[in-house]
Short mmCIF file of C-alpha atoms in Angstrom, two decimals:
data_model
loop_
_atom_site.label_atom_id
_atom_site.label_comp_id
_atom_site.label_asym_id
_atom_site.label_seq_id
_atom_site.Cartn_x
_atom_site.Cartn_y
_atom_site.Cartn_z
CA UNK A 1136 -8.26 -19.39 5.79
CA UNK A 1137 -10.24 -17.09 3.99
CA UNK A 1138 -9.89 -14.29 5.91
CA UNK A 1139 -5.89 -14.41 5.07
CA UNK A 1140 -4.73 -11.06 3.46
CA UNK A 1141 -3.19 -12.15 0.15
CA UNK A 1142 -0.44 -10.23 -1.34
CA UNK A 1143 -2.01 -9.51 -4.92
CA UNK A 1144 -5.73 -8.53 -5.58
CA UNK A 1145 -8.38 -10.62 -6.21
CA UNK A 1146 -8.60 -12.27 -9.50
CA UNK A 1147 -4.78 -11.44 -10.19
CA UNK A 1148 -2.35 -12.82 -13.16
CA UNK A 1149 1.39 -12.32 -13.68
CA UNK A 1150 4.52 -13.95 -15.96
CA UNK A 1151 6.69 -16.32 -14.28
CA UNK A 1152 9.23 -14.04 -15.48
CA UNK A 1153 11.54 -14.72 -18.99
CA UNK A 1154 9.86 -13.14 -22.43
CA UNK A 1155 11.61 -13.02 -25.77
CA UNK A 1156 13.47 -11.11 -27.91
CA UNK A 1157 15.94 -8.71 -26.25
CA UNK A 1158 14.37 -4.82 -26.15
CA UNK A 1159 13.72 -4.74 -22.58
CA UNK A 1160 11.84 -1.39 -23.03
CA UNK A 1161 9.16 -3.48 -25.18
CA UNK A 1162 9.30 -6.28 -22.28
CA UNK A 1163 8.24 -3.69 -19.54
CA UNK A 1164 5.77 -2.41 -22.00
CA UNK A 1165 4.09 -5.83 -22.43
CA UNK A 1166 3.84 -6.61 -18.69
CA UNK A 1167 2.89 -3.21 -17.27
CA UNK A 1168 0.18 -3.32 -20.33
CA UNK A 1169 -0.95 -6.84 -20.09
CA UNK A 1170 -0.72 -7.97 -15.98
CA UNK A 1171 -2.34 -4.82 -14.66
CA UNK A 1172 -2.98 -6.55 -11.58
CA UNK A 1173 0.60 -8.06 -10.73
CA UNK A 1174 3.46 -7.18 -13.32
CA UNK A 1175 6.85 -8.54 -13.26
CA UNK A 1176 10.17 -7.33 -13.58
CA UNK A 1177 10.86 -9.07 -17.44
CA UNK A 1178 13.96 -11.48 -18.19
CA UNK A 1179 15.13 -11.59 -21.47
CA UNK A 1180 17.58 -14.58 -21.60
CA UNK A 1181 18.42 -13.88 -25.81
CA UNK A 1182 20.63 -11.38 -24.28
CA UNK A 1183 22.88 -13.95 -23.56
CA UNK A 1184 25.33 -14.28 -20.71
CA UNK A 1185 24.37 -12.43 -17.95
CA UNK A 1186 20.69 -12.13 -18.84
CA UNK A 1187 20.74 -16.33 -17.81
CA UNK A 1188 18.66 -17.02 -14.67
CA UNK A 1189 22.10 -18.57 -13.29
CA UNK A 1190 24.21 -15.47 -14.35
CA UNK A 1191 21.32 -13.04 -13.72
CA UNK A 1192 21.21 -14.29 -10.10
CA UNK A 1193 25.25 -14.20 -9.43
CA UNK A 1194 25.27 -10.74 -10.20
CA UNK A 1195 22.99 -10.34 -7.22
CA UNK A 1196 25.57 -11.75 -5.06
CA UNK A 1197 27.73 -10.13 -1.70
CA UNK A 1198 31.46 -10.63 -1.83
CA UNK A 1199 31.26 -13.83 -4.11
CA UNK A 1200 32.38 -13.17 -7.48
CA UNK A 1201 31.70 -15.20 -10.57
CA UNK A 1202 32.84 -15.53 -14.35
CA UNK A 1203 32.14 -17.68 -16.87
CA UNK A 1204 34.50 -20.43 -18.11
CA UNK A 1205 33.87 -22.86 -20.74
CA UNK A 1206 30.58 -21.76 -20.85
CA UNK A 1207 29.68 -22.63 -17.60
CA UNK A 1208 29.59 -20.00 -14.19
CA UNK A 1209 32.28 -20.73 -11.74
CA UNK A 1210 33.23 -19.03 -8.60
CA UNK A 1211 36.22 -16.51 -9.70
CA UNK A 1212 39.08 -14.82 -7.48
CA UNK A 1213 37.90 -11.28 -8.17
CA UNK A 1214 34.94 -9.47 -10.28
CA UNK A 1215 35.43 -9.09 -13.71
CA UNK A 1216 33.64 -8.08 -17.07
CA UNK A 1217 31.17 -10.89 -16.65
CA UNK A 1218 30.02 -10.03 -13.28
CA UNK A 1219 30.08 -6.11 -14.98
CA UNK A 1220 28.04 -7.35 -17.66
CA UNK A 1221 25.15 -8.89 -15.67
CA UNK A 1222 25.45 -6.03 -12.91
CA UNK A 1223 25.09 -3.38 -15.91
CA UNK A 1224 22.37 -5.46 -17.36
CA UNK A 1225 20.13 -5.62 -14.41
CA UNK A 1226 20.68 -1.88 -13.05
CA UNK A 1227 19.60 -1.25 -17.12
CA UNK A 1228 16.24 -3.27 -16.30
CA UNK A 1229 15.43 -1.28 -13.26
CA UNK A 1230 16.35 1.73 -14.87
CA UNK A 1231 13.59 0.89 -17.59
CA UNK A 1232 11.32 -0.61 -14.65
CA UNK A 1233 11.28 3.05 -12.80
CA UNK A 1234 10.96 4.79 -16.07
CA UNK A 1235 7.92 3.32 -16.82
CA UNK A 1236 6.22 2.40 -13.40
CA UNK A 1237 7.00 5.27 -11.43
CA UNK A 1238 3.40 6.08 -11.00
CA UNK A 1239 2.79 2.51 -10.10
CA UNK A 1240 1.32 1.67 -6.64
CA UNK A 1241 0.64 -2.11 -6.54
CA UNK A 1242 2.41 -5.29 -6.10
CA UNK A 1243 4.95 -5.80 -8.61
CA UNK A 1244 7.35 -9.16 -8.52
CA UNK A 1245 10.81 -9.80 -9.20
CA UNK A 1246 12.55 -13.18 -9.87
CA UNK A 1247 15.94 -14.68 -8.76
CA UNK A 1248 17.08 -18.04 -8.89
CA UNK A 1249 17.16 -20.05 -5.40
CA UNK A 1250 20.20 -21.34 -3.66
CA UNK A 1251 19.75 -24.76 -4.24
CA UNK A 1252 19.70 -24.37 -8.18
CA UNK A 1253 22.51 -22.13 -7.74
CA UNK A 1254 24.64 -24.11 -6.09
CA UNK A 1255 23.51 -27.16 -8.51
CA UNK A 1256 24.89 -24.98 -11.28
CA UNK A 1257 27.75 -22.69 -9.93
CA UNK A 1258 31.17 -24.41 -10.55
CA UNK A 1259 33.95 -24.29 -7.75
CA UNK A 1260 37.46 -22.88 -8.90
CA UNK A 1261 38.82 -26.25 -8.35
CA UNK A 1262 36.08 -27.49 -10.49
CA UNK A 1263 32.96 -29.80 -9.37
CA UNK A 1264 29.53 -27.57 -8.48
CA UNK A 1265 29.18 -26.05 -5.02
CA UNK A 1266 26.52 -28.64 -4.52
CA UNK A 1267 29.39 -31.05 -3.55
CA UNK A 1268 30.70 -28.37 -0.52
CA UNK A 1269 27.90 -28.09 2.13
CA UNK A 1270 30.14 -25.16 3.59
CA UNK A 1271 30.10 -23.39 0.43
CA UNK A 1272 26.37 -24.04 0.12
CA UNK A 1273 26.05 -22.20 3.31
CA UNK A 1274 28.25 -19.55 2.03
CA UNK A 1275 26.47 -19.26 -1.10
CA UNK A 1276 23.19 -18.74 0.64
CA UNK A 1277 23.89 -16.16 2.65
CA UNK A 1278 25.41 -14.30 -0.02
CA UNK A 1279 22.48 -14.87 -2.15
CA UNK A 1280 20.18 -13.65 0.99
CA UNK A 1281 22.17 -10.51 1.38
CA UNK A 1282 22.32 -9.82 -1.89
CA UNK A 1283 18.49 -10.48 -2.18
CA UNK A 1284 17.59 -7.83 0.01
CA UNK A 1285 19.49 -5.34 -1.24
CA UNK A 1286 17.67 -6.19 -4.31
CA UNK A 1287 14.29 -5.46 -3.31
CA UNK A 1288 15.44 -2.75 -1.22
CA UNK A 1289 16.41 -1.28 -4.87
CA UNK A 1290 13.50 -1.87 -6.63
CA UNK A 1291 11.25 -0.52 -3.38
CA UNK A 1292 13.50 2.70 -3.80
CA UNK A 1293 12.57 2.93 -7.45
CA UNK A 1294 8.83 2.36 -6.79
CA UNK A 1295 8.31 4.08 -3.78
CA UNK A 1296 4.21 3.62 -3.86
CA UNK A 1297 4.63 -0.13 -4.96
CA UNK A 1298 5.06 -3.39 -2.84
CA UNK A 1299 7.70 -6.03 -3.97
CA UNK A 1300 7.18 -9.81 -4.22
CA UNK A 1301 10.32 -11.99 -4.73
CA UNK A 1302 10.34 -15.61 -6.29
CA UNK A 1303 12.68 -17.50 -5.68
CA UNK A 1304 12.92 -20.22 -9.16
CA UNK A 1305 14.07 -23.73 -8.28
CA UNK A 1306 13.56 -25.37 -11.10
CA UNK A 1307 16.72 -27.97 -9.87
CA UNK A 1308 15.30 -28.62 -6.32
CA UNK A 1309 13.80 -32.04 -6.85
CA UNK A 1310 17.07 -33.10 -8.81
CA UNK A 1311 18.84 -32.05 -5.89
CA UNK A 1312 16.54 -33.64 -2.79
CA UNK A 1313 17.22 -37.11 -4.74
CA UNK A 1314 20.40 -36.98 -5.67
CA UNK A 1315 20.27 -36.94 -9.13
CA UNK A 1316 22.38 -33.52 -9.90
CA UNK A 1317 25.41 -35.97 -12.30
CA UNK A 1318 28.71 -35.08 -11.63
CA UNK A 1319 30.96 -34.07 -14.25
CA UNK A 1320 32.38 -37.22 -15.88
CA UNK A 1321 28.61 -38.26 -15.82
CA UNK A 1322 29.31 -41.35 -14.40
CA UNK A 1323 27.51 -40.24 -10.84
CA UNK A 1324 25.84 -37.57 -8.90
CA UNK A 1325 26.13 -35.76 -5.96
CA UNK A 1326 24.58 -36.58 -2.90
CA UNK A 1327 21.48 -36.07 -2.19
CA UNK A 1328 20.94 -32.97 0.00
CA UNK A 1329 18.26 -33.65 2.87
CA UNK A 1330 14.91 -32.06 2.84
CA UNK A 1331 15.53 -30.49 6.25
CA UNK A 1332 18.83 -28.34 5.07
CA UNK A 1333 17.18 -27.56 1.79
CA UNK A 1334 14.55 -26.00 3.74
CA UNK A 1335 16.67 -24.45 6.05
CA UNK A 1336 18.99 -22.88 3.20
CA UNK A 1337 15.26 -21.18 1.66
CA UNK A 1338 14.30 -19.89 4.75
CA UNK A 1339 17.14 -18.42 5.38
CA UNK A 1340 16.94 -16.29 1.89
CA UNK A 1341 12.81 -15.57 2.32
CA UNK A 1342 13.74 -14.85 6.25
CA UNK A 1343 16.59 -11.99 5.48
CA UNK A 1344 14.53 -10.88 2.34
CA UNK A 1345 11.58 -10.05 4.50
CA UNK A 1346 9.04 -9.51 1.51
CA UNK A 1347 6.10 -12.14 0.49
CA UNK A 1348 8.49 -14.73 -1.11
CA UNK A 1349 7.04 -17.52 -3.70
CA UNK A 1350 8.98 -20.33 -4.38
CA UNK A 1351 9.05 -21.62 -8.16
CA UNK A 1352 9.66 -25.03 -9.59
CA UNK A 1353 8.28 -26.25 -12.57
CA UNK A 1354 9.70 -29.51 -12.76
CA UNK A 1355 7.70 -32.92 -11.53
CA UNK A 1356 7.85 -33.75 -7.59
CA UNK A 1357 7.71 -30.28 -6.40
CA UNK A 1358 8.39 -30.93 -2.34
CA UNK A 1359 5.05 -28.65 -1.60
CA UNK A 1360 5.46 -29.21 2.38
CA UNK A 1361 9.27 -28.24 2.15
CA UNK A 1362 8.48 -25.69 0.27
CA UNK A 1363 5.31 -24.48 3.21
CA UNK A 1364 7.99 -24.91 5.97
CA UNK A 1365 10.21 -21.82 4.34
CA UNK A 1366 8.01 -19.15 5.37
CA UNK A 1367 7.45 -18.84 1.49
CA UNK A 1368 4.22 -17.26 0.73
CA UNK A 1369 3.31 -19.33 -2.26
CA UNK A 1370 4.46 -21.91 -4.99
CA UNK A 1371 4.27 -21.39 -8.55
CA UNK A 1372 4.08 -24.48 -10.44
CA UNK A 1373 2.71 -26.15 -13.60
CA UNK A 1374 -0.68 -27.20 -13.17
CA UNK A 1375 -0.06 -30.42 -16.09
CA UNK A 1376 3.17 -31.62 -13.50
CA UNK A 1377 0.97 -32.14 -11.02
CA UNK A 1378 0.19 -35.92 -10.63
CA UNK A 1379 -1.07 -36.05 -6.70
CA UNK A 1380 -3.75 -33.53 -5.30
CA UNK A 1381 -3.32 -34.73 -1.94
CA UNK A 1382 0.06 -32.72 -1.27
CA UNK A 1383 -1.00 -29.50 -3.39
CA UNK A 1384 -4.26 -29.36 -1.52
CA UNK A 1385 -2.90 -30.23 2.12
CA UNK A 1386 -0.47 -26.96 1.00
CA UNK A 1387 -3.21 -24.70 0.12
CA UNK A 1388 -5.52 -25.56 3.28
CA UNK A 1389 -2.69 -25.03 5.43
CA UNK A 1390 -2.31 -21.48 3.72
CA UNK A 1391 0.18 -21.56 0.94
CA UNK A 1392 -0.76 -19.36 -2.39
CA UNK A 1393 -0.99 -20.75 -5.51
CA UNK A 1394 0.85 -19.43 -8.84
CA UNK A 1395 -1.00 -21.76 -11.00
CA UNK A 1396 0.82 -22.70 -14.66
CA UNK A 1397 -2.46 -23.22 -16.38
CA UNK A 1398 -1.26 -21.72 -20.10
CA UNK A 1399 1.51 -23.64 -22.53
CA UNK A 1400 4.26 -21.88 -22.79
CA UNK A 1401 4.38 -22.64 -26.42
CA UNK A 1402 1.23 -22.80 -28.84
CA UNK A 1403 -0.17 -26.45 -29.15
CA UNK A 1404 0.28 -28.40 -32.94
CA UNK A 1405 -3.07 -26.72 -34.10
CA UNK A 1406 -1.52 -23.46 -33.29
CA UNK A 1407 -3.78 -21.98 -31.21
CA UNK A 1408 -3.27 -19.36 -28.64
CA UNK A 1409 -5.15 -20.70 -26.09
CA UNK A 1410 -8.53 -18.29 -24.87
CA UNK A 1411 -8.97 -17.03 -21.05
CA UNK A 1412 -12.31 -19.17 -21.17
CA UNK A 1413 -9.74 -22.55 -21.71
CA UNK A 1414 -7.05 -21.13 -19.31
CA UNK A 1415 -9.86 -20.30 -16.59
CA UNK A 1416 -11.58 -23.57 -17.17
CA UNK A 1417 -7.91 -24.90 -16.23
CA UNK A 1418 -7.68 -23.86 -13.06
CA UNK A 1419 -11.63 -24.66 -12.17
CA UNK A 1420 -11.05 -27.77 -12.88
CA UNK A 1421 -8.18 -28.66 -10.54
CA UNK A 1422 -9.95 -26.33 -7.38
CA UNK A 1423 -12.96 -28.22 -7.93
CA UNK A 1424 -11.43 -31.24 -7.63
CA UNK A 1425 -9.39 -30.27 -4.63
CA UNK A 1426 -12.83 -29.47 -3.21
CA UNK A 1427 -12.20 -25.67 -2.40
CA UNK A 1428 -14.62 -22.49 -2.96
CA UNK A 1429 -14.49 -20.73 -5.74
CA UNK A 1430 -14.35 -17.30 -3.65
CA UNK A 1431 -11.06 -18.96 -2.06
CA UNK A 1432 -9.57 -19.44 -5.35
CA UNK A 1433 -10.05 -15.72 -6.83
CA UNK A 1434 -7.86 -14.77 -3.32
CA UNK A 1435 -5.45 -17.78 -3.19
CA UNK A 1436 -4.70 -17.95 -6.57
CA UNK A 1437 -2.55 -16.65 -9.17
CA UNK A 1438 -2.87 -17.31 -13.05
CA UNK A 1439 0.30 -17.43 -14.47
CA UNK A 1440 1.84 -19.42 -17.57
CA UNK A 1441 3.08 -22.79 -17.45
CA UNK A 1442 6.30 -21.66 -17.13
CA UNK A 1443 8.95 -18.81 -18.91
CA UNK A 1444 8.20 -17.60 -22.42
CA UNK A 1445 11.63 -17.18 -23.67
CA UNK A 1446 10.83 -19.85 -26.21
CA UNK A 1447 7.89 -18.18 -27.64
CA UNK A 1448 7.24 -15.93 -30.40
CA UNK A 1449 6.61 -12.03 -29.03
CA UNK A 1450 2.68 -12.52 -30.29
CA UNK A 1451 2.17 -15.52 -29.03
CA UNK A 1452 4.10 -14.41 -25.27
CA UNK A 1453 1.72 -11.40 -25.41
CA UNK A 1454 -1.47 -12.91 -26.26
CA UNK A 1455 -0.71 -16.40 -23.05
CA UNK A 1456 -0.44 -12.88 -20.90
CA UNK A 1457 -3.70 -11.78 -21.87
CA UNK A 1458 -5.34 -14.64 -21.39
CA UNK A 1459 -4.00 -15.65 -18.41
CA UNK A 1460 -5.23 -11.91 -16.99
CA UNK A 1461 -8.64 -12.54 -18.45
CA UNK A 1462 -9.14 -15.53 -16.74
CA UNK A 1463 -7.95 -14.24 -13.47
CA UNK A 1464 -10.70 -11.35 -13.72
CA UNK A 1465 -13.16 -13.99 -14.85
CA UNK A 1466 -13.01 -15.60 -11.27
CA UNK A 1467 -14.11 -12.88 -9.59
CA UNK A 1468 -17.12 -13.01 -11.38
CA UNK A 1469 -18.10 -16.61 -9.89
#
């Protein structure tokens, strides 16, 4: 277990993956400056449409176009601006991603949103999401898997001397194993997809991608052994969601990393930006309890925030980084 070779260093921290404000120049600046160790490709949602983790992702897609109607994405007929709009805004992030890393030559991460989530959110033309079409579910995945690994294959091409990690966010995946995804009217929701073809629709994208792939949910329930039968590296999750060890540690001793949300995403009432001290103290406190060795946990783990930033203040997004970095150095030192 031990022994495994992990696909970050020792002691490593990263951003799940959305910061505020809208200068992506700044964003790089802040993650190549503040997660050394494991930096991440930033997502700046203030942009607005396009720059969504929904729209973001679409963009990414092979032969399956999308636009936006009534505020919502929809499958479309043909590409148009909005498609051009979060195509132009992503090749401008991995213009600004080369610009500054070129000289970069460790792991680096990039995030897309997963196919269950997507098809949870992407409408048909006919109207009603793709979640309702197990067809167009397939279609939509391997679409999304294609256009994964072209994806990485990009961002390798940029960074020649780095290696690329790919998360996969889910954030909709437990709605969507128990059937709770509510039509439109409201009045019901879709059926529930089974756990077997949800984890057959991931693999499929973490299969075709053929990088380390961490899935990402940080919503109660996460399925952990689903998530362990996907050939997915690690999960990323929020440490406070987590209500039964037995699943998380049965995950890790079986080999699964551990992104572990151990900072608020937002400071507390007293205002405080939480120290590395409190954030490492986090994370201790759940190994410990899972019964684990601390030399495990500077390899198997990750620190990362609870979850994105977008809803933080630029200081206080910064500062969560830094802490979360210092306390992944400080278990090395244990």
């Amino acid at each position: 277990m031990t022994d495994q070779a992990w696909p970050w260093p020792a002691g490593a921290a990263t951003g799940i993956g959305s910061l505020p404000g809208t200068d992506i120049a700044e964003a790089q600046r802040v993650v190549l400056g503040e997660l050394p160790a494991l930096p991440h490709l930033p997502e700046l949602p203030a942009r607005g449409p396009g720059a969504d983790l929904v729209g973001r992702t679409a963009g990414l897609l092979v032969e399956l176009p999308v636009e936006l109607y009534a505020g919502r994405w929809r499958v479309a007929p043909r590409p148009g601006r909005d498609l051009r709009r979060s195509r132009d805004l992503m090749e401008r992030d991995l213009d600004q991603l080369a610009e500054q890393a070129e000289e970069y030559a460790g792991p680096i991460k990039v995030q897309a949103g997963g196919p269950l989530t997507l098809a949870a959110a992407l409408e048909l033309p006919i109207g009603g999401r793709l979640l309702r079409d197990p067809g167009a579910v397939r279609d939509l995945t391997g679409s999304l898997a294609e256009g994964l690994r072209a994806h990485v294959a990009a961002v390798a091409r940029r960074l020649p001397r780095a290696s690329v990690l790919l998360q996969l966010d889910e954030p909709s995946l437990p709605t969507v194993l128990a059937g709770r995804v509510p039509t439109e009217s409201g009045l019901g929701a879709y059926r529930a997809v089974e756990s077997a073809d949800a984890a057959a629709l991931l693999r499929t994208v973490v299969e075709a991608v053929g990088v380390p792939t961490v899935v990402h949910c940080c919503a109660p329930e996460v399925p952990l052994e689903l998530i362990r039968s996907t050939g997915a590296t690690a999960v990323a999750l929020d440490l406070d969601l987590v209500t039964d060890l037995d699943p998380l540690g049965e995950a890790i001793d079986a080999g699964l990393g551990l992104l572990a949300g151990a900072a608020p995403t937002r400071p507390p009432s007293a205002g405080a930006v939480p120290t590395s001290a409190q954030v490492a103290d986090r994370v201790r406190q759940l190994w410990d309890r899972l019964g684990f060795p601390r030399r495990q946990l500077a390899e198997q783990v990750v620190v990362t925030p609870a979850c994105g930033l977008a809803g933080a203040t630029p200081q206080y997004a910064r500062a969560v980084l830094a802490a979360c970095r210092d306390a992944g150095r400080r278990f090395t030192e244990d």
